[in-house]
mmCIF file of C-alpha atoms in Angstrom:
data_model
loop_
_atom_site.group_PDB
_atom_site.id
_atom_site.type_symbol
_atom_site.label_atom_id
_atom_site.label_comp_id
_atom_site.label_asym_id
_atom_site.label_seq_id
_atom_site.Cartn_x
_atom_site.Cartn_y
_atom_site.Cartn_z
ATOM 1 C CA UNK A 266 43.794 -42.041 -16.273
ATOM 2 C CA UNK A 267 45.564 -42.578 -19.516
ATOM 3 C CA UNK A 268 48.618 -39.708 -19.648
ATOM 4 C CA UNK A 269 47.886 -38.192 -23.166
ATOM 5 C CA UNK A 270 52.030 -36.769 -22.904
ATOM 6 C CA UNK A 271 54.892 -37.633 -21.691
ATOM 7 C CA UNK A 272 57.928 -34.769 -21.788
ATOM 8 C CA UNK A 273 59.856 -32.822 -19.675
ATOM 9 C CA UNK A 274 59.969 -29.392 -17.986
ATOM 10 C CA UNK A 275 63.321 -27.559 -18.698
ATOM 11 C CA UNK A 276 64.401 -24.752 -16.690
ATOM 12 C CA UNK A 277 67.910 -23.486 -17.828
ATOM 13 C CA UNK A 278 69.701 -26.956 -17.255
ATOM 14 C CA UNK A 279 67.166 -28.180 -14.534
ATOM 15 C CA UNK A 280 64.594 -30.498 -16.135
ATOM 16 C CA UNK A 281 61.849 -32.683 -14.512
ATOM 17 C CA UNK A 282 60.131 -35.819 -16.888
ATOM 18 C CA UNK A 283 56.450 -35.238 -16.942
ATOM 19 C CA UNK A 284 53.235 -36.463 -17.309
ATOM 20 C CA UNK A 285 50.003 -34.397 -18.773
ATOM 21 C CA UNK A 286 46.880 -36.304 -18.153
ATOM 22 C CA UNK A 287 43.017 -34.031 -19.245
ATOM 23 C CA UNK A 288 41.953 -31.990 -16.605
ATOM 24 C CA UNK A 289 38.517 -31.426 -18.094
ATOM 25 C CA UNK A 290 35.972 -33.779 -20.211
ATOM 26 C CA UNK A 291 33.456 -33.239 -22.226
ATOM 27 C CA UNK A 292 29.796 -34.430 -21.277
ATOM 28 C CA UNK A 293 27.528 -33.366 -23.390
ATOM 29 C CA UNK A 294 25.040 -35.886 -24.653
ATOM 30 C CA UNK A 295 25.653 -36.295 -28.488
ATOM 31 C CA UNK A 296 22.325 -36.722 -30.787
ATOM 32 C CA UNK A 297 22.433 -38.064 -34.316
ATOM 33 C CA UNK A 298 21.580 -36.571 -37.377
ATOM 34 C CA UNK A 299 19.281 -38.615 -39.537
ATOM 35 C CA UNK A 300 17.632 -38.840 -43.181
ATOM 36 C CA UNK A 301 13.732 -38.217 -42.929
ATOM 37 C CA UNK A 302 12.815 -40.666 -45.470
ATOM 38 C CA UNK A 303 14.491 -43.376 -44.692
ATOM 39 C CA UNK A 304 16.399 -42.895 -41.599
ATOM 40 C CA UNK A 305 19.778 -43.373 -42.994
ATOM 41 C CA UNK A 306 22.681 -41.510 -41.135
ATOM 42 C CA UNK A 307 24.123 -38.479 -42.455
ATOM 43 C CA UNK A 308 27.408 -37.950 -42.986
ATOM 44 C CA UNK A 309 29.270 -34.738 -43.307
ATOM 45 C CA UNK A 310 30.466 -34.532 -47.107
ATOM 46 C CA UNK A 311 33.184 -31.842 -48.454
ATOM 47 C CA UNK A 312 31.045 -30.450 -50.573
ATOM 48 C CA UNK A 313 32.194 -27.833 -53.794
ATOM 49 C CA UNK A 314 29.774 -25.507 -54.326
ATOM 50 C CA UNK A 315 30.793 -24.187 -57.703
ATOM 51 C CA UNK A 316 30.485 -27.504 -58.801
ATOM 52 C CA UNK A 317 27.472 -28.954 -56.585
ATOM 53 C CA UNK A 318 28.739 -32.428 -55.787
ATOM 54 C CA UNK A 319 30.832 -33.215 -53.167
ATOM 55 C CA UNK A 320 35.129 -34.272 -53.433
ATOM 56 C CA UNK A 321 37.333 -35.800 -51.917
ATOM 57 C CA UNK A 322 40.730 -34.782 -49.610
ATOM 58 C CA UNK A 323 42.845 -35.573 -52.738
ATOM 59 C CA UNK A 324 40.831 -32.779 -54.405
ATOM 60 C CA UNK A 325 41.366 -30.154 -51.689
ATOM 61 C CA UNK A 326 43.362 -27.543 -52.256
ATOM 62 C CA UNK A 327 44.267 -24.252 -49.243
ATOM 63 C CA UNK A 328 45.172 -21.384 -49.301
ATOM 64 C CA UNK A 329 44.367 -17.459 -48.276
ATOM 65 C CA UNK A 330 41.637 -15.768 -49.227
ATOM 66 C CA UNK A 331 42.664 -12.523 -50.314
ATOM 67 C CA UNK A 332 38.957 -11.761 -51.835
ATOM 68 C CA UNK A 333 36.997 -11.140 -54.749
ATOM 69 C CA UNK A 334 37.789 -14.800 -56.496
ATOM 70 C CA UNK A 335 41.860 -13.917 -56.137
ATOM 71 C CA UNK A 336 43.378 -16.889 -53.711
ATOM 72 C CA UNK A 337 46.907 -17.940 -52.430
ATOM 73 C CA UNK A 338 47.794 -21.651 -52.304
ATOM 74 C CA UNK A 339 49.259 -22.988 -50.765
ATOM 75 C CA UNK A 340 51.257 -26.766 -50.856
ATOM 76 C CA UNK A 341 51.472 -29.022 -47.644
ATOM 77 C CA UNK A 342 54.886 -29.464 -48.650
ATOM 78 C CA UNK A 343 54.865 -25.448 -47.383
ATOM 79 C CA UNK A 344 52.532 -25.735 -44.657
ATOM 80 C CA UNK A 345 55.320 -28.569 -43.408
ATOM 81 C CA UNK A 346 58.177 -26.666 -43.911
ATOM 82 C CA UNK A 347 57.079 -23.861 -41.172
ATOM 83 C CA UNK A 348 55.614 -26.037 -38.755
ATOM 84 C CA UNK A 349 57.579 -26.688 -35.764
ATOM 85 C CA UNK A 350 59.393 -29.919 -35.257
ATOM 86 C CA UNK A 351 58.192 -31.916 -32.936
ATOM 87 C CA UNK A 352 59.058 -32.019 -29.465
ATOM 88 C CA UNK A 353 58.971 -33.650 -25.827
ATOM 89 C CA UNK A 354 60.195 -30.341 -23.512
ATOM 90 C CA UNK A 355 57.866 -27.504 -21.818
ATOM 91 C CA UNK A 356 60.741 -24.965 -21.904
ATOM 92 C CA UNK A 357 59.865 -22.464 -19.360
ATOM 93 C CA UNK A 358 61.015 -18.757 -20.751
ATOM 94 C CA UNK A 359 60.007 -16.989 -17.855
ATOM 95 C CA UNK A 360 58.652 -17.059 -14.523
ATOM 96 C CA UNK A 361 55.938 -14.455 -13.562
ATOM 97 C CA UNK A 362 53.456 -13.242 -11.072
ATOM 98 C CA UNK A 363 49.940 -14.704 -10.769
ATOM 99 C CA UNK A 364 48.074 -11.776 -11.089
ATOM 100 C CA UNK A 365 49.923 -10.445 -14.060
ATOM 101 C CA UNK A 366 47.983 -13.805 -15.786
ATOM 102 C CA UNK A 367 44.642 -12.669 -16.273
ATOM 103 C CA UNK A 368 42.346 -15.965 -16.297
ATOM 104 C CA UNK A 369 40.316 -15.028 -20.083
ATOM 105 C CA UNK A 370 43.973 -15.855 -21.246
ATOM 106 C CA UNK A 371 44.102 -19.422 -19.953
ATOM 107 C CA UNK A 372 42.161 -22.115 -22.216
ATOM 108 C CA UNK A 373 42.402 -25.887 -21.553
ATOM 109 C CA UNK A 374 44.009 -27.697 -18.679
ATOM 110 C CA UNK A 375 45.898 -30.522 -18.042
ATOM 111 C CA UNK A 376 47.073 -32.359 -14.552
ATOM 112 C CA UNK A 377 51.436 -32.847 -15.063
ATOM 113 C CA UNK A 378 52.336 -36.196 -12.902
ATOM 114 C CA UNK A 379 55.129 -37.374 -12.098
ATOM 115 C CA UNK A 380 57.475 -39.436 -13.067
ATOM 116 C CA UNK A 381 58.777 -41.987 -10.443
ATOM 117 C CA UNK A 382 62.450 -40.758 -10.621
ATOM 118 C CA UNK A 383 61.715 -37.334 -11.049
ATOM 119 C CA UNK A 384 59.180 -36.914 -8.329
ATOM 120 C CA UNK A 385 61.218 -35.311 -5.826
ATOM 121 C CA UNK A 386 62.096 -32.442 -8.671
ATOM 122 C CA UNK A 387 58.633 -32.175 -9.151
ATOM 123 C CA UNK A 388 57.530 -32.310 -5.017
ATOM 124 C CA UNK A 389 60.549 -29.307 -4.671
ATOM 125 C CA UNK A 390 59.146 -27.398 -7.902
ATOM 126 C CA UNK A 391 55.744 -27.313 -7.269
ATOM 127 C CA UNK A 392 56.154 -25.736 -3.643
ATOM 128 C CA UNK A 393 58.953 -23.075 -5.184
ATOM 129 C CA UNK A 394 56.142 -22.061 -7.299
ATOM 130 C CA UNK A 395 53.390 -21.919 -4.453
ATOM 131 C CA UNK A 396 55.629 -20.389 -2.011
ATOM 132 C CA UNK A 397 57.128 -17.009 -4.910
ATOM 133 C CA UNK A 398 52.957 -17.211 -5.869
ATOM 134 C CA UNK A 399 54.844 -17.384 -9.638
ATOM 135 C CA UNK A 400 54.053 -18.925 -12.240
ATOM 136 C CA UNK A 401 56.403 -20.552 -16.179
ATOM 137 C CA UNK A 402 55.346 -19.326 -19.238
ATOM 138 C CA UNK A 403 56.765 -21.151 -22.136
ATOM 139 C CA UNK A 404 56.261 -23.328 -25.235
ATOM 140 C CA UNK A 405 54.959 -26.665 -25.615
ATOM 141 C CA UNK A 406 53.889 -28.680 -28.708
ATOM 142 C CA UNK A 407 50.882 -30.534 -27.803
ATOM 143 C CA UNK A 408 49.565 -33.162 -31.287
ATOM 144 C CA UNK A 409 51.858 -31.276 -33.347
ATOM 145 C CA UNK A 410 50.620 -28.145 -32.626
ATOM 146 C CA UNK A 411 52.508 -25.453 -30.433
ATOM 147 C CA UNK A 412 51.357 -23.227 -28.514
ATOM 148 C CA UNK A 413 51.554 -20.865 -25.432
ATOM 149 C CA UNK A 414 51.705 -22.540 -22.220
ATOM 150 C CA UNK A 415 51.358 -21.740 -18.764
ATOM 151 C CA UNK A 416 52.698 -23.734 -15.638
ATOM 152 C CA UNK A 417 50.921 -23.176 -12.184
ATOM 153 C CA UNK A 418 50.506 -25.039 -8.206
ATOM 154 C CA UNK A 419 46.696 -26.248 -7.680
ATOM 155 C CA UNK A 420 46.589 -28.005 -4.374
ATOM 156 C CA UNK A 421 49.490 -30.936 -3.959
ATOM 157 C CA UNK A 422 50.153 -30.105 -7.572
ATOM 158 C CA UNK A 423 50.716 -28.458 -10.903
ATOM 159 C CA UNK A 424 49.002 -27.836 -14.014
ATOM 160 C CA UNK A 425 49.691 -26.847 -17.410
ATOM 161 C CA UNK A 426 46.899 -24.709 -19.372
ATOM 162 C CA UNK A 427 47.717 -23.318 -22.887
ATOM 163 C CA UNK A 428 47.106 -19.869 -23.246
ATOM 164 C CA UNK A 429 45.723 -17.452 -26.103
ATOM 165 C CA UNK A 430 47.542 -15.403 -26.966
ATOM 166 C CA UNK A 431 47.867 -11.341 -26.991
ATOM 167 C CA UNK A 432 45.861 -10.769 -30.383
ATOM 168 C CA UNK A 433 43.796 -13.325 -29.777
ATOM 169 C CA UNK A 434 41.972 -11.201 -26.698
ATOM 170 C CA UNK A 435 40.088 -8.392 -27.172
ATOM 171 C CA UNK A 436 40.556 -4.898 -25.146
ATOM 172 C CA UNK A 437 37.259 -3.918 -22.561
ATOM 173 C CA UNK A 438 37.911 -0.571 -24.189
ATOM 174 C CA UNK A 439 35.652 -1.997 -27.120
ATOM 175 C CA UNK A 440 32.565 -2.311 -24.695
ATOM 176 C CA UNK A 441 30.787 0.636 -25.108
ATOM 177 C CA UNK A 442 31.169 2.522 -21.390
ATOM 178 C CA UNK A 443 29.602 5.728 -19.738
ATOM 179 C CA UNK A 444 29.250 8.012 -22.218
ATOM 180 C CA UNK A 445 30.645 10.768 -19.088
ATOM 181 C CA UNK A 446 33.018 8.635 -16.576
ATOM 182 C CA UNK A 447 32.667 11.573 -14.406
ATOM 183 C CA UNK A 448 29.212 11.769 -13.674
ATOM 184 C CA UNK A 449 29.078 7.921 -13.274
ATOM 185 C CA UNK A 450 30.622 7.799 -10.058
ATOM 186 C CA UNK A 451 29.608 5.196 -6.958
ATOM 187 C CA UNK A 452 27.582 6.537 -4.776
ATOM 188 C CA UNK A 453 29.166 5.164 -1.381
ATOM 189 C CA UNK A 454 25.174 4.726 -0.153
ATOM 190 C CA UNK A 455 24.640 2.539 -2.808
ATOM 191 C CA UNK A 456 27.693 1.228 -2.634
ATOM 192 C CA UNK A 457 27.413 0.170 1.400
ATOM 193 C CA UNK A 458 23.513 -1.251 0.622
ATOM 194 C CA UNK A 459 25.414 -3.515 -2.763
ATOM 195 C CA UNK A 460 28.552 -4.404 -0.675
ATOM 196 C CA UNK A 461 26.132 -5.759 2.236
ATOM 197 C CA UNK A 462 23.428 -7.872 -0.105
ATOM 198 C CA UNK A 463 27.105 -9.779 -1.750
ATOM 199 C CA UNK A 464 27.922 -10.102 1.161
ATOM 200 C CA UNK A 465 24.651 -12.309 2.667
ATOM 201 C CA UNK A 466 24.959 -14.309 -0.607
ATOM 202 C CA UNK A 467 28.304 -14.894 -0.212
ATOM 203 C CA UNK A 468 29.329 -18.561 1.301
ATOM 204 C CA UNK A 469 31.721 -21.487 0.652
ATOM 205 C CA UNK A 470 31.400 -22.210 -3.374
ATOM 206 C CA UNK A 471 30.507 -25.971 -3.462
ATOM 207 C CA UNK A 472 30.879 -27.362 -8.154
ATOM 208 C CA UNK A 473 28.992 -30.530 -7.485
ATOM 209 C CA UNK A 474 25.676 -27.928 -6.824
ATOM 210 C CA UNK A 475 25.466 -26.771 -9.992
ATOM 211 C CA UNK A 476 24.449 -29.201 -11.799
ATOM 212 C CA UNK A 477 23.847 -28.973 -16.245
ATOM 213 C CA UNK A 478 20.326 -28.267 -16.314
ATOM 214 C CA UNK A 479 19.585 -28.726 -19.722
ATOM 215 C CA UNK A 480 21.720 -32.459 -19.541
ATOM 216 C CA UNK A 481 19.279 -33.608 -17.379
ATOM 217 C CA UNK A 482 16.387 -32.226 -18.957
ATOM 218 C CA UNK A 483 17.959 -34.451 -21.988
ATOM 219 C CA UNK A 484 18.570 -37.172 -20.498
ATOM 220 C CA UNK A 485 15.061 -37.381 -18.662
ATOM 221 C CA UNK A 486 13.261 -37.102 -22.088
ATOM 222 C CA UNK A 487 15.037 -39.095 -23.749
ATOM 223 C CA UNK A 488 14.601 -42.149 -21.365
ATOM 224 C CA UNK A 489 10.229 -41.404 -21.130
ATOM 225 C CA UNK A 490 10.208 -42.051 -24.807
ATOM 226 C CA UNK A 491 12.673 -44.571 -25.000
ATOM 227 C CA UNK A 492 9.761 -45.878 -21.848
ATOM 228 C CA UNK A 493 7.427 -45.554 -24.627
ATOM 229 C CA UNK A 494 9.076 -47.446 -26.763
ATOM 230 C CA UNK A 495 7.418 -51.539 -27.742
ATOM 231 C CA UNK A 496 9.091 -54.535 -26.777
ATOM 232 C CA UNK A 497 9.587 -55.262 -30.082
ATOM 233 C CA UNK A 498 11.375 -51.571 -30.966
ATOM 234 C CA UNK A 499 13.425 -51.906 -28.268
ATOM 235 C CA UNK A 500 17.540 -53.538 -27.509
ATOM 236 C CA UNK A 501 16.774 -56.972 -27.482
ATOM 237 C CA UNK A 502 17.077 -57.597 -23.693
ATOM 238 C CA UNK A 503 20.577 -59.378 -22.268
ATOM 239 C CA UNK A 504 21.989 -61.025 -18.869
ATOM 240 C CA UNK A 505 22.755 -57.912 -17.352
ATOM 241 C CA UNK A 506 25.150 -57.740 -14.392
ATOM 242 C CA UNK A 507 24.488 -54.604 -11.902
ATOM 243 C CA UNK A 508 27.640 -52.204 -11.625
ATOM 244 C CA UNK A 509 27.801 -52.731 -8.136
ATOM 245 C CA UNK A 510 26.706 -56.672 -8.167
ATOM 246 C CA UNK A 511 28.392 -58.887 -5.012
ATOM 247 C CA UNK A 512 29.833 -62.017 -5.645
ATOM 248 C CA UNK A 513 26.372 -64.320 -4.560
ATOM 249 C CA UNK A 514 24.685 -61.350 -7.711
ATOM 250 C CA UNK A 515 27.523 -62.264 -9.498
ATOM 251 C CA UNK A 516 27.502 -66.026 -9.033
ATOM 252 C CA UNK A 517 23.428 -66.769 -9.159
ATOM 253 C CA UNK A 518 23.467 -64.560 -12.643
ATOM 254 C CA UNK A 519 26.055 -66.538 -13.676
ATOM 255 C CA UNK A 520 23.782 -69.717 -13.181
ATOM 256 C CA UNK A 521 20.582 -68.124 -14.143
ATOM 257 C CA UNK A 522 22.498 -67.876 -17.814
ATOM 258 C CA UNK A 523 24.144 -71.271 -17.491
ATOM 259 C CA UNK A 524 20.453 -72.909 -16.806
ATOM 260 C CA UNK A 525 19.421 -71.055 -19.714
ATOM 261 C CA UNK A 526 22.009 -72.433 -22.108
ATOM 262 C CA UNK A 527 21.187 -75.525 -20.969
ATOM 263 C CA UNK A 528 17.484 -75.476 -21.680
ATOM 264 C CA UNK A 529 18.148 -73.983 -24.742
ATOM 265 C CA UNK A 530 20.202 -76.898 -25.630
ATOM 266 C CA UNK A 531 17.522 -79.854 -24.015
ATOM 267 C CA UNK A 532 14.875 -77.808 -26.828
ATOM 268 C CA UNK A 533 17.422 -78.599 -29.434
ATOM 269 C CA UNK A 534 18.264 -81.388 -29.003
ATOM 270 C CA UNK A 535 14.914 -83.173 -28.258
ATOM 271 C CA UNK A 536 13.650 -81.263 -31.168
ATOM 272 C CA UNK A 537 15.795 -83.187 -33.220
ATOM 273 C CA UNK A 538 15.216 -86.367 -32.055
ATOM 274 C CA UNK A 539 11.731 -85.854 -32.708
ATOM 275 C CA UNK A 540 12.372 -85.227 -36.635
ATOM 276 C CA UNK A 541 14.561 -88.686 -36.022
ATOM 277 C CA UNK A 542 12.225 -90.287 -35.241
#
């Protein structure tokens, strides 16, 4: 697995060299957009609504919309001036109890790998977090963007998760609540029965049990479409090696390909001979 970031975790004067690896990946099937008339690919151009024409990046400016057609323009130089300096250090500013960090705050996750020279410090840090039930909080710069982040233990390793800021989380109180909370008390009898239902449906979580049903249906639809294509519409068949092929299968496939090339060569040579005689 390729490391997407290398740097250090700094806790006061204590440093741990680390690597970050993407912990998740998008498996969504990508569909291509084409022009109904000619089948050409659709490009996503920047388009000016006033001029009714496409524009290049060199013709685009950035600004904050004040409303009423008024715009405060911001130059690239001005934006660069306030961009946080690039840093390869995740500075832990504080530790917090695990229960204090609402899971809704966590955005994107990265596995933390230890460098060989700092493996002992890494293990010590991981064990300390696990024993104390703490999470480290600080700032990290990834791909030129500074993010609030948390480092927390998972299994025998560590995970770094970028976080939402306070003003990015909508308060739950905004959701409509019962008009009369006092009158909406939960019945002990109903609660007992509901707890029994939850207990009866409880089981150890197995992530592999839950599959992407839409993805499976889409793949099936695509496979069925491919199966109905005529030979001329399909991609030209080429010698194919099975992923799990053993050495004998590999040798057979190579010999078959070699025989094919030799036969093609013999046919070509015989054809040349007939033309010259």
